Amino acid sequence: MGSSPGQRLTAAERRKKALALQIAGLDLRTIADQVGYADASAAKKGIDRAIEESIARTKDDVDELRRREVMRLDRLQAAFWSPAVKDRDKKAADIVLKCINTRDRLQGLSAPVKVEHSGEITEYHIVGLDPEDLV
């Protein structure tokens, strides 16, 4: 049997409070006692779920911001399209191209650049490791 909307809200608030307490440095047993979880394991599960929910919200927020920016770019491009194409206005054409390039970057449409090395490697540098530890 599922929990009621009121109980779910209470559970979400408990997860949020548990996460805040962990960020503040409290141990899981203390968090369980303060928030009302049965034990440290239940507190850990609640905290993990709070983190997952936060990540999902952040992703949704980023996606929404990206959609808004693309809509702004579309509107700006539309405003300068006619002068760029019909009037051959160089400044308008530059704005249109910048809109296109920015939209491509935001939406991940630009293909990765392939880099090839055609020379010979003559020297190695080990960074962050004492070469003596390798022997």
Short mmCIF file of N, CA and C in Angstrom, two decimals:
data_model
loop_
_atom_site.label_atom_id
_atom_site.label_comp_id
_atom_site.label_asym_id
_atom_site.label_seq_id
_atom_site.Cartn_x
_atom_site.Cartn_y
_atom_site.Cartn_z
N MET A 1 0.84 -1.17 0.00
CA MET A 1 0.00 0.00 0.00
C MET A 1 0.88 1.23 0.00
N GLY A 2 0.64 2.19 -0.90
CA GLY A 2 1.46 3.39 -1.03
C GLY A 2 1.15 4.40 0.05
N SER A 3 2.03 5.37 0.14
CA SER A 3 1.81 6.42 1.13
C SER A 3 0.97 7.53 0.53
N SER A 4 0.28 8.26 1.39
CA SER A 4 -0.60 9.34 0.93
C SER A 4 0.25 10.54 0.50
N PRO A 5 -0.31 11.50 -0.27
CA PRO A 5 0.46 12.67 -0.66
C PRO A 5 1.04 13.43 0.53
N GLY A 6 0.29 13.49 1.62
CA GLY A 6 0.80 14.16 2.82
C GLY A 6 2.01 13.44 3.40
N GLN A 7 1.96 12.09 3.41
CA GLN A 7 3.09 11.32 3.91
C GLN A 7 4.30 11.43 2.99
N ARG A 8 4.06 11.47 1.67
CA ARG A 8 5.17 11.62 0.72
C ARG A 8 5.86 12.96 0.92
N LEU A 9 5.08 14.00 1.13
CA LEU A 9 5.66 15.32 1.36
C LEU A 9 6.50 15.29 2.63
N THR A 10 6.00 14.66 3.66
CA THR A 10 6.74 14.53 4.90
C THR A 10 8.03 13.75 4.67
N ALA A 11 7.97 12.68 3.89
CA ALA A 11 9.16 11.89 3.59
C ALA A 11 10.18 12.73 2.81
N ALA A 12 9.71 13.52 1.86
CA ALA A 12 10.61 14.38 1.09
C ALA A 12 11.27 15.42 1.99
N GLU A 13 10.50 15.96 2.90
CA GLU A 13 11.06 16.94 3.84
C GLU A 13 12.09 16.28 4.75
N ARG A 14 11.81 15.04 5.17
CA ARG A 14 12.79 14.33 6.01
C ARG A 14 14.08 14.07 5.24
N ARG A 15 13.96 13.68 4.00
CA ARG A 15 15.17 13.44 3.19
C ARG A 15 15.98 14.73 3.04
N LYS A 16 15.28 15.82 2.79
CA LYS A 16 15.96 17.11 2.62
C LYS A 16 16.67 17.52 3.91
N LYS A 17 15.99 17.34 5.05
CA LYS A 17 16.58 17.69 6.34
C LYS A 17 17.78 16.79 6.64
N ALA A 18 17.64 15.50 6.34
CA ALA A 18 18.73 14.55 6.58
C ALA A 18 19.96 14.93 5.75
N LEU A 19 19.75 15.31 4.52
CA LEU A 19 20.86 15.73 3.67
C LEU A 19 21.52 16.98 4.24
N ALA A 20 20.73 17.94 4.67
CA ALA A 20 21.28 19.17 5.25
C ALA A 20 22.10 18.85 6.49
N LEU A 21 21.64 17.92 7.31
CA LEU A 21 22.39 17.54 8.51
C LEU A 21 23.70 16.83 8.16
N GLN A 22 23.66 16.01 7.11
CA GLN A 22 24.91 15.34 6.71
C GLN A 22 25.91 16.37 6.19
N ILE A 23 25.42 17.33 5.41
CA ILE A 23 26.29 18.38 4.90
C ILE A 23 26.90 19.17 6.07
N ALA A 24 26.12 19.32 7.14
CA ALA A 24 26.60 20.03 8.33
C ALA A 24 27.60 19.20 9.13
N GLY A 25 27.75 17.91 8.78
CA GLY A 25 28.77 17.10 9.41
C GLY A 25 28.29 16.10 10.44
N LEU A 26 26.99 15.94 10.61
CA LEU A 26 26.49 14.98 11.59
C LEU A 26 26.63 13.55 11.06
N ASP A 27 26.81 12.61 11.98
CA ASP A 27 26.92 11.21 11.59
C ASP A 27 25.52 10.63 11.34
N LEU A 28 25.47 9.51 10.65
CA LEU A 28 24.20 8.91 10.23
C LEU A 28 23.29 8.52 11.41
N ARG A 29 23.87 8.03 12.49
CA ARG A 29 23.05 7.65 13.65
C ARG A 29 22.35 8.87 14.24
N THR A 30 23.09 9.97 14.37
CA THR A 30 22.52 11.21 14.91
C THR A 30 21.45 11.75 13.97
N ILE A 31 21.72 11.68 12.67
CA ILE A 31 20.74 12.12 11.68
C ILE A 31 19.47 11.28 11.80
N ALA A 32 19.62 9.98 11.91
CA ALA A 32 18.46 9.09 12.04
C ALA A 32 17.63 9.47 13.27
N ASP A 33 18.30 9.73 14.38
CA ASP A 33 17.60 10.10 15.61
C ASP A 33 16.88 11.44 15.46
N GLN A 34 17.55 12.42 14.86
CA GLN A 34 16.96 13.76 14.76
C GLN A 34 15.82 13.84 13.75
N VAL A 35 15.93 13.06 12.66
CA VAL A 35 14.95 13.17 11.58
C VAL A 35 13.83 12.15 11.73
N GLY A 36 14.09 11.07 12.46
CA GLY A 36 13.05 10.08 12.68
C GLY A 36 13.17 8.83 11.84
N TYR A 37 14.37 8.54 11.35
CA TYR A 37 14.59 7.28 10.64
C TYR A 37 14.82 6.16 11.66
N ALA A 38 14.54 4.93 11.27
CA ALA A 38 14.68 3.78 12.17
C ALA A 38 16.12 3.56 12.59
N ASP A 39 17.05 3.75 11.65
CA ASP A 39 18.47 3.53 11.95
C ASP A 39 19.34 4.29 10.96
N ALA A 40 20.66 4.14 11.13
CA ALA A 40 21.62 4.85 10.28
C ALA A 40 21.48 4.43 8.81
N SER A 41 21.18 3.15 8.58
CA SER A 41 21.02 2.65 7.21
C SER A 41 19.85 3.34 6.51
N ALA A 42 18.75 3.50 7.21
CA ALA A 42 17.58 4.17 6.64
C ALA A 42 17.89 5.64 6.37
N ALA A 43 18.65 6.25 7.27
CA ALA A 43 19.06 7.65 7.07
C ALA A 43 19.92 7.77 5.81
N LYS A 44 20.84 6.82 5.63
CA LYS A 44 21.73 6.82 4.46
C LYS A 44 20.91 6.68 3.18
N LYS A 45 19.92 5.79 3.19
CA LYS A 45 19.06 5.61 2.02
C LYS A 45 18.28 6.89 1.72
N GLY A 46 17.79 7.54 2.76
CA GLY A 46 17.07 8.80 2.57
C GLY A 46 17.96 9.88 2.00
N ILE A 47 19.17 9.97 2.49
CA ILE A 47 20.13 10.96 1.99
C ILE A 47 20.48 10.68 0.54
N ASP A 48 20.73 9.41 0.22
CA ASP A 48 21.04 9.05 -1.16
C ASP A 48 19.90 9.43 -2.10
N ARG A 49 18.68 9.18 -1.66
CA ARG A 49 17.52 9.53 -2.50
C ARG A 49 17.41 11.05 -2.64
N ALA A 50 17.68 11.81 -1.57
CA ALA A 50 17.64 13.27 -1.64
C ALA A 50 18.66 13.79 -2.65
N ILE A 51 19.83 13.17 -2.67
CA ILE A 51 20.87 13.58 -3.64
C ILE A 51 20.41 13.28 -5.06
N GLU A 52 19.84 12.09 -5.28
CA GLU A 52 19.35 11.73 -6.62
C GLU A 52 18.26 12.70 -7.08
N GLU A 53 17.35 13.06 -6.17
CA GLU A 53 16.29 14.01 -6.51
C GLU A 53 16.87 15.38 -6.85
N SER A 54 17.89 15.78 -6.10
CA SER A 54 18.52 17.08 -6.35
C SER A 54 19.20 17.10 -7.72
N ILE A 55 19.87 16.01 -8.06
CA ILE A 55 20.53 15.91 -9.36
C ILE A 55 19.49 15.97 -10.48
N ALA A 56 18.38 15.26 -10.30
CA ALA A 56 17.33 15.27 -11.32
C ALA A 56 16.75 16.66 -11.49
N ARG A 57 16.52 17.38 -10.38
CA ARG A 57 16.00 18.75 -10.47
C ARG A 57 16.99 19.66 -11.17
N THR A 58 18.27 19.51 -10.85
CA THR A 58 19.30 20.33 -11.48
C THR A 58 19.34 20.09 -12.98
N LYS A 59 19.25 18.82 -13.38
CA LYS A 59 19.25 18.49 -14.81
C LYS A 59 18.04 19.12 -15.49
N ASP A 60 16.87 19.03 -14.85
CA ASP A 60 15.67 19.65 -15.41
C ASP A 60 15.84 21.16 -15.53
N ASP A 61 16.45 21.78 -14.51
CA ASP A 61 16.69 23.22 -14.53
C ASP A 61 17.63 23.60 -15.68
N VAL A 62 18.68 22.83 -15.87
CA VAL A 62 19.64 23.11 -16.95
C VAL A 62 18.96 22.93 -18.30
N ASP A 63 18.17 21.89 -18.45
CA ASP A 63 17.46 21.67 -19.71
C ASP A 63 16.51 22.83 -20.01
N GLU A 64 15.82 23.31 -18.99
CA GLU A 64 14.89 24.43 -19.18
C GLU A 64 15.66 25.71 -19.55
N LEU A 65 16.77 25.96 -18.88
CA LEU A 65 17.59 27.13 -19.23
C LEU A 65 18.10 27.04 -20.66
N ARG A 66 18.51 25.84 -21.06
CA ARG A 66 18.99 25.64 -22.44
C ARG A 66 17.87 25.91 -23.44
N ARG A 67 16.65 25.43 -23.15
CA ARG A 67 15.51 25.68 -24.04
C ARG A 67 15.23 27.18 -24.17
N ARG A 68 15.28 27.89 -23.04
CA ARG A 68 15.04 29.34 -23.09
C ARG A 68 16.09 30.06 -23.91
N GLU A 69 17.35 29.69 -23.73
CA GLU A 69 18.43 30.34 -24.48
C GLU A 69 18.29 30.06 -25.98
N VAL A 70 17.91 28.85 -26.34
CA VAL A 70 17.71 28.51 -27.75
C VAL A 70 16.56 29.34 -28.32
N MET A 71 15.50 29.52 -27.55
CA MET A 71 14.38 30.34 -28.02
C MET A 71 14.81 31.79 -28.22
N ARG A 72 15.65 32.31 -27.32
CA ARG A 72 16.16 33.68 -27.47
C ARG A 72 17.03 33.80 -28.72
N LEU A 73 17.86 32.80 -28.93
CA LEU A 73 18.71 32.81 -30.13
C LEU A 73 17.86 32.73 -31.40
N ASP A 74 16.82 31.91 -31.38
CA ASP A 74 15.92 31.81 -32.53
C ASP A 74 15.29 33.18 -32.84
N ARG A 75 14.84 33.84 -31.79
CA ARG A 75 14.19 35.15 -31.97
C ARG A 75 15.17 36.19 -32.51
N LEU A 76 16.38 36.20 -31.94
CA LEU A 76 17.40 37.15 -32.40
C LEU A 76 17.79 36.86 -33.84
N GLN A 77 17.96 35.59 -34.17
CA GLN A 77 18.31 35.22 -35.54
C GLN A 77 17.21 35.64 -36.50
N ALA A 78 15.96 35.41 -36.13
CA ALA A 78 14.84 35.79 -37.00
C ALA A 78 14.82 37.30 -37.26
N ALA A 79 15.17 38.08 -36.25
CA ALA A 79 15.17 39.54 -36.40
C ALA A 79 16.24 40.01 -37.38
N PHE A 80 17.35 39.31 -37.46
CA PHE A 80 18.45 39.75 -38.31
C PHE A 80 18.56 38.96 -39.62
N TRP A 81 17.71 37.94 -39.78
CA TRP A 81 17.80 37.09 -40.97
C TRP A 81 17.56 37.88 -42.26
N SER A 82 16.48 38.61 -42.31
CA SER A 82 16.13 39.35 -43.53
C SER A 82 17.21 40.36 -43.92
N PRO A 83 17.66 41.21 -42.98
CA PRO A 83 18.73 42.13 -43.36
C PRO A 83 20.01 41.41 -43.81
N ALA A 84 20.29 40.27 -43.19
CA ALA A 84 21.50 39.53 -43.55
C ALA A 84 21.39 38.94 -44.94
N VAL A 85 20.22 38.41 -45.28
CA VAL A 85 20.06 37.70 -46.55
C VAL A 85 19.66 38.66 -47.68
N LYS A 86 18.61 39.44 -47.44
CA LYS A 86 18.09 40.31 -48.51
C LYS A 86 18.96 41.54 -48.73
N ASP A 87 19.38 42.17 -47.63
CA ASP A 87 20.14 43.42 -47.75
C ASP A 87 21.64 43.20 -47.76
N ARG A 88 22.05 41.96 -47.55
CA ARG A 88 23.47 41.61 -47.49
C ARG A 88 24.23 42.46 -46.47
N ASP A 89 23.56 42.70 -45.34
CA ASP A 89 24.13 43.49 -44.25
C ASP A 89 25.13 42.61 -43.50
N LYS A 90 26.41 43.02 -43.54
CA LYS A 90 27.47 42.21 -42.95
C LYS A 90 27.31 42.07 -41.43
N LYS A 91 26.94 43.14 -40.75
CA LYS A 91 26.76 43.07 -39.29
C LYS A 91 25.61 42.13 -38.94
N ALA A 92 24.53 42.21 -39.69
CA ALA A 92 23.39 41.32 -39.47
C ALA A 92 23.80 39.87 -39.73
N ALA A 93 24.58 39.65 -40.79
CA ALA A 93 25.04 38.29 -41.10
C ALA A 93 25.94 37.75 -39.99
N ASP A 94 26.79 38.60 -39.42
CA ASP A 94 27.64 38.17 -38.31
C ASP A 94 26.80 37.76 -37.10
N ILE A 95 25.75 38.52 -36.82
CA ILE A 95 24.87 38.20 -35.69
C ILE A 95 24.17 36.87 -35.95
N VAL A 96 23.69 36.66 -37.17
CA VAL A 96 23.02 35.39 -37.52
C VAL A 96 23.99 34.23 -37.33
N LEU A 97 25.21 34.38 -37.81
CA LEU A 97 26.20 33.29 -37.68
C LEU A 97 26.53 33.02 -36.21
N LYS A 98 26.62 34.06 -35.41
CA LYS A 98 26.88 33.87 -33.98
C LYS A 98 25.72 33.15 -33.31
N CYS A 99 24.51 33.47 -33.72
CA CYS A 99 23.33 32.77 -33.19
C CYS A 99 23.39 31.29 -33.54
N ILE A 100 23.71 30.99 -34.78
CA ILE A 100 23.80 29.60 -35.24
C ILE A 100 24.88 28.85 -34.47
N ASN A 101 26.06 29.45 -34.33
CA ASN A 101 27.17 28.80 -33.64
C ASN A 101 26.87 28.58 -32.16
N THR A 102 26.26 29.57 -31.53
CA THR A 102 25.93 29.44 -30.11
C THR A 102 24.87 28.36 -29.90
N ARG A 103 23.86 28.33 -30.76
CA ARG A 103 22.82 27.30 -30.67
C ARG A 103 23.43 25.92 -30.86
N ASP A 104 24.33 25.79 -31.82
CA ASP A 104 25.00 24.51 -32.05
C ASP A 104 25.73 24.04 -30.80
N ARG A 105 26.45 24.96 -30.15
CA ARG A 105 27.19 24.60 -28.93
C ARG A 105 26.24 24.20 -27.81
N LEU A 106 25.17 24.97 -27.62
CA LEU A 106 24.21 24.68 -26.55
C LEU A 106 23.54 23.32 -26.74
N GLN A 107 23.29 22.96 -27.98
CA GLN A 107 22.58 21.71 -28.25
C GLN A 107 23.52 20.54 -28.55
N GLY A 108 24.82 20.80 -28.52
CA GLY A 108 25.79 19.74 -28.74
C GLY A 108 25.81 19.22 -30.16
N LEU A 109 25.50 20.09 -31.13
CA LEU A 109 25.42 19.66 -32.52
C LEU A 109 26.77 19.65 -33.23
N SER A 110 27.71 20.42 -32.72
CA SER A 110 29.02 20.48 -33.37
C SER A 110 29.77 19.17 -33.13
N ALA A 111 30.31 18.63 -34.21
CA ALA A 111 31.06 17.38 -34.11
C ALA A 111 32.39 17.64 -33.41
N PRO A 112 32.86 16.68 -32.63
CA PRO A 112 34.16 16.86 -31.98
C PRO A 112 35.26 16.99 -33.02
N VAL A 113 36.27 17.75 -32.68
CA VAL A 113 37.40 17.95 -33.59
C VAL A 113 38.37 16.79 -33.40
N LYS A 114 38.75 16.17 -34.51
CA LYS A 114 39.69 15.06 -34.46
C LYS A 114 41.10 15.63 -34.54
N VAL A 115 41.94 15.24 -33.59
CA VAL A 115 43.31 15.72 -33.56
C VAL A 115 44.23 14.53 -33.77
N GLU A 116 45.16 14.67 -34.70
CA GLU A 116 46.11 13.60 -34.95
C GLU A 116 47.52 14.11 -34.70
N HIS A 117 48.33 13.23 -34.20
CA HIS A 117 49.74 13.56 -33.96
C HIS A 117 50.56 12.78 -34.97
N SER A 118 51.34 13.50 -35.77
CA SER A 118 52.09 12.80 -36.81
C SER A 118 53.58 12.75 -36.49
N GLY A 119 53.98 13.34 -35.37
CA GLY A 119 55.40 13.36 -35.02
C GLY A 119 55.79 12.18 -34.15
N GLU A 120 57.01 12.22 -33.69
CA GLU A 120 57.54 11.15 -32.85
C GLU A 120 57.63 11.66 -31.42
N ILE A 121 57.33 10.80 -30.47
CA ILE A 121 57.45 11.17 -29.06
C ILE A 121 58.87 10.85 -28.63
N THR A 122 59.56 11.87 -28.14
CA THR A 122 60.96 11.66 -27.76
C THR A 122 61.19 11.81 -26.26
N GLU A 123 60.21 12.33 -25.53
CA GLU A 123 60.42 12.58 -24.12
C GLU A 123 59.14 12.30 -23.35
N TYR A 124 59.26 11.72 -22.17
CA TYR A 124 58.12 11.44 -21.32
C TYR A 124 58.25 12.26 -20.04
N HIS A 125 57.12 12.76 -19.56
CA HIS A 125 57.10 13.46 -18.27
C HIS A 125 56.06 12.79 -17.39
N ILE A 126 56.47 12.40 -16.20
CA ILE A 126 55.54 11.81 -15.25
C ILE A 126 55.21 12.91 -14.24
N VAL A 127 53.94 13.23 -14.15
CA VAL A 127 53.52 14.32 -13.29
C VAL A 127 52.77 13.76 -12.09
N GLY A 128 53.13 14.23 -10.89
CA GLY A 128 52.42 13.83 -9.69
C GLY A 128 52.83 12.49 -9.13
N LEU A 129 53.96 11.96 -9.58
CA LEU A 129 54.41 10.65 -9.14
C LEU A 129 55.92 10.67 -9.09
N ASP A 130 56.47 10.15 -8.04
CA ASP A 130 57.93 10.06 -7.92
C ASP A 130 58.39 8.86 -8.75
N PRO A 131 59.23 9.08 -9.76
CA PRO A 131 59.71 7.96 -10.60
C PRO A 131 60.37 6.85 -9.79
N GLU A 132 60.92 7.18 -8.62
CA GLU A 132 61.57 6.17 -7.78
C GLU A 132 60.54 5.15 -7.25
N ASP A 133 59.27 5.58 -7.14
CA ASP A 133 58.22 4.68 -6.65
C ASP A 133 57.86 3.61 -7.68
N LEU A 134 58.31 3.79 -8.92
CA LEU A 134 57.98 2.85 -9.98
C LEU A 134 58.88 1.62 -9.99
N VAL A 135 60.01 1.71 -9.30
CA VAL A 135 60.95 0.59 -9.32
C VAL A 135 60.73 -0.38 -8.20
#
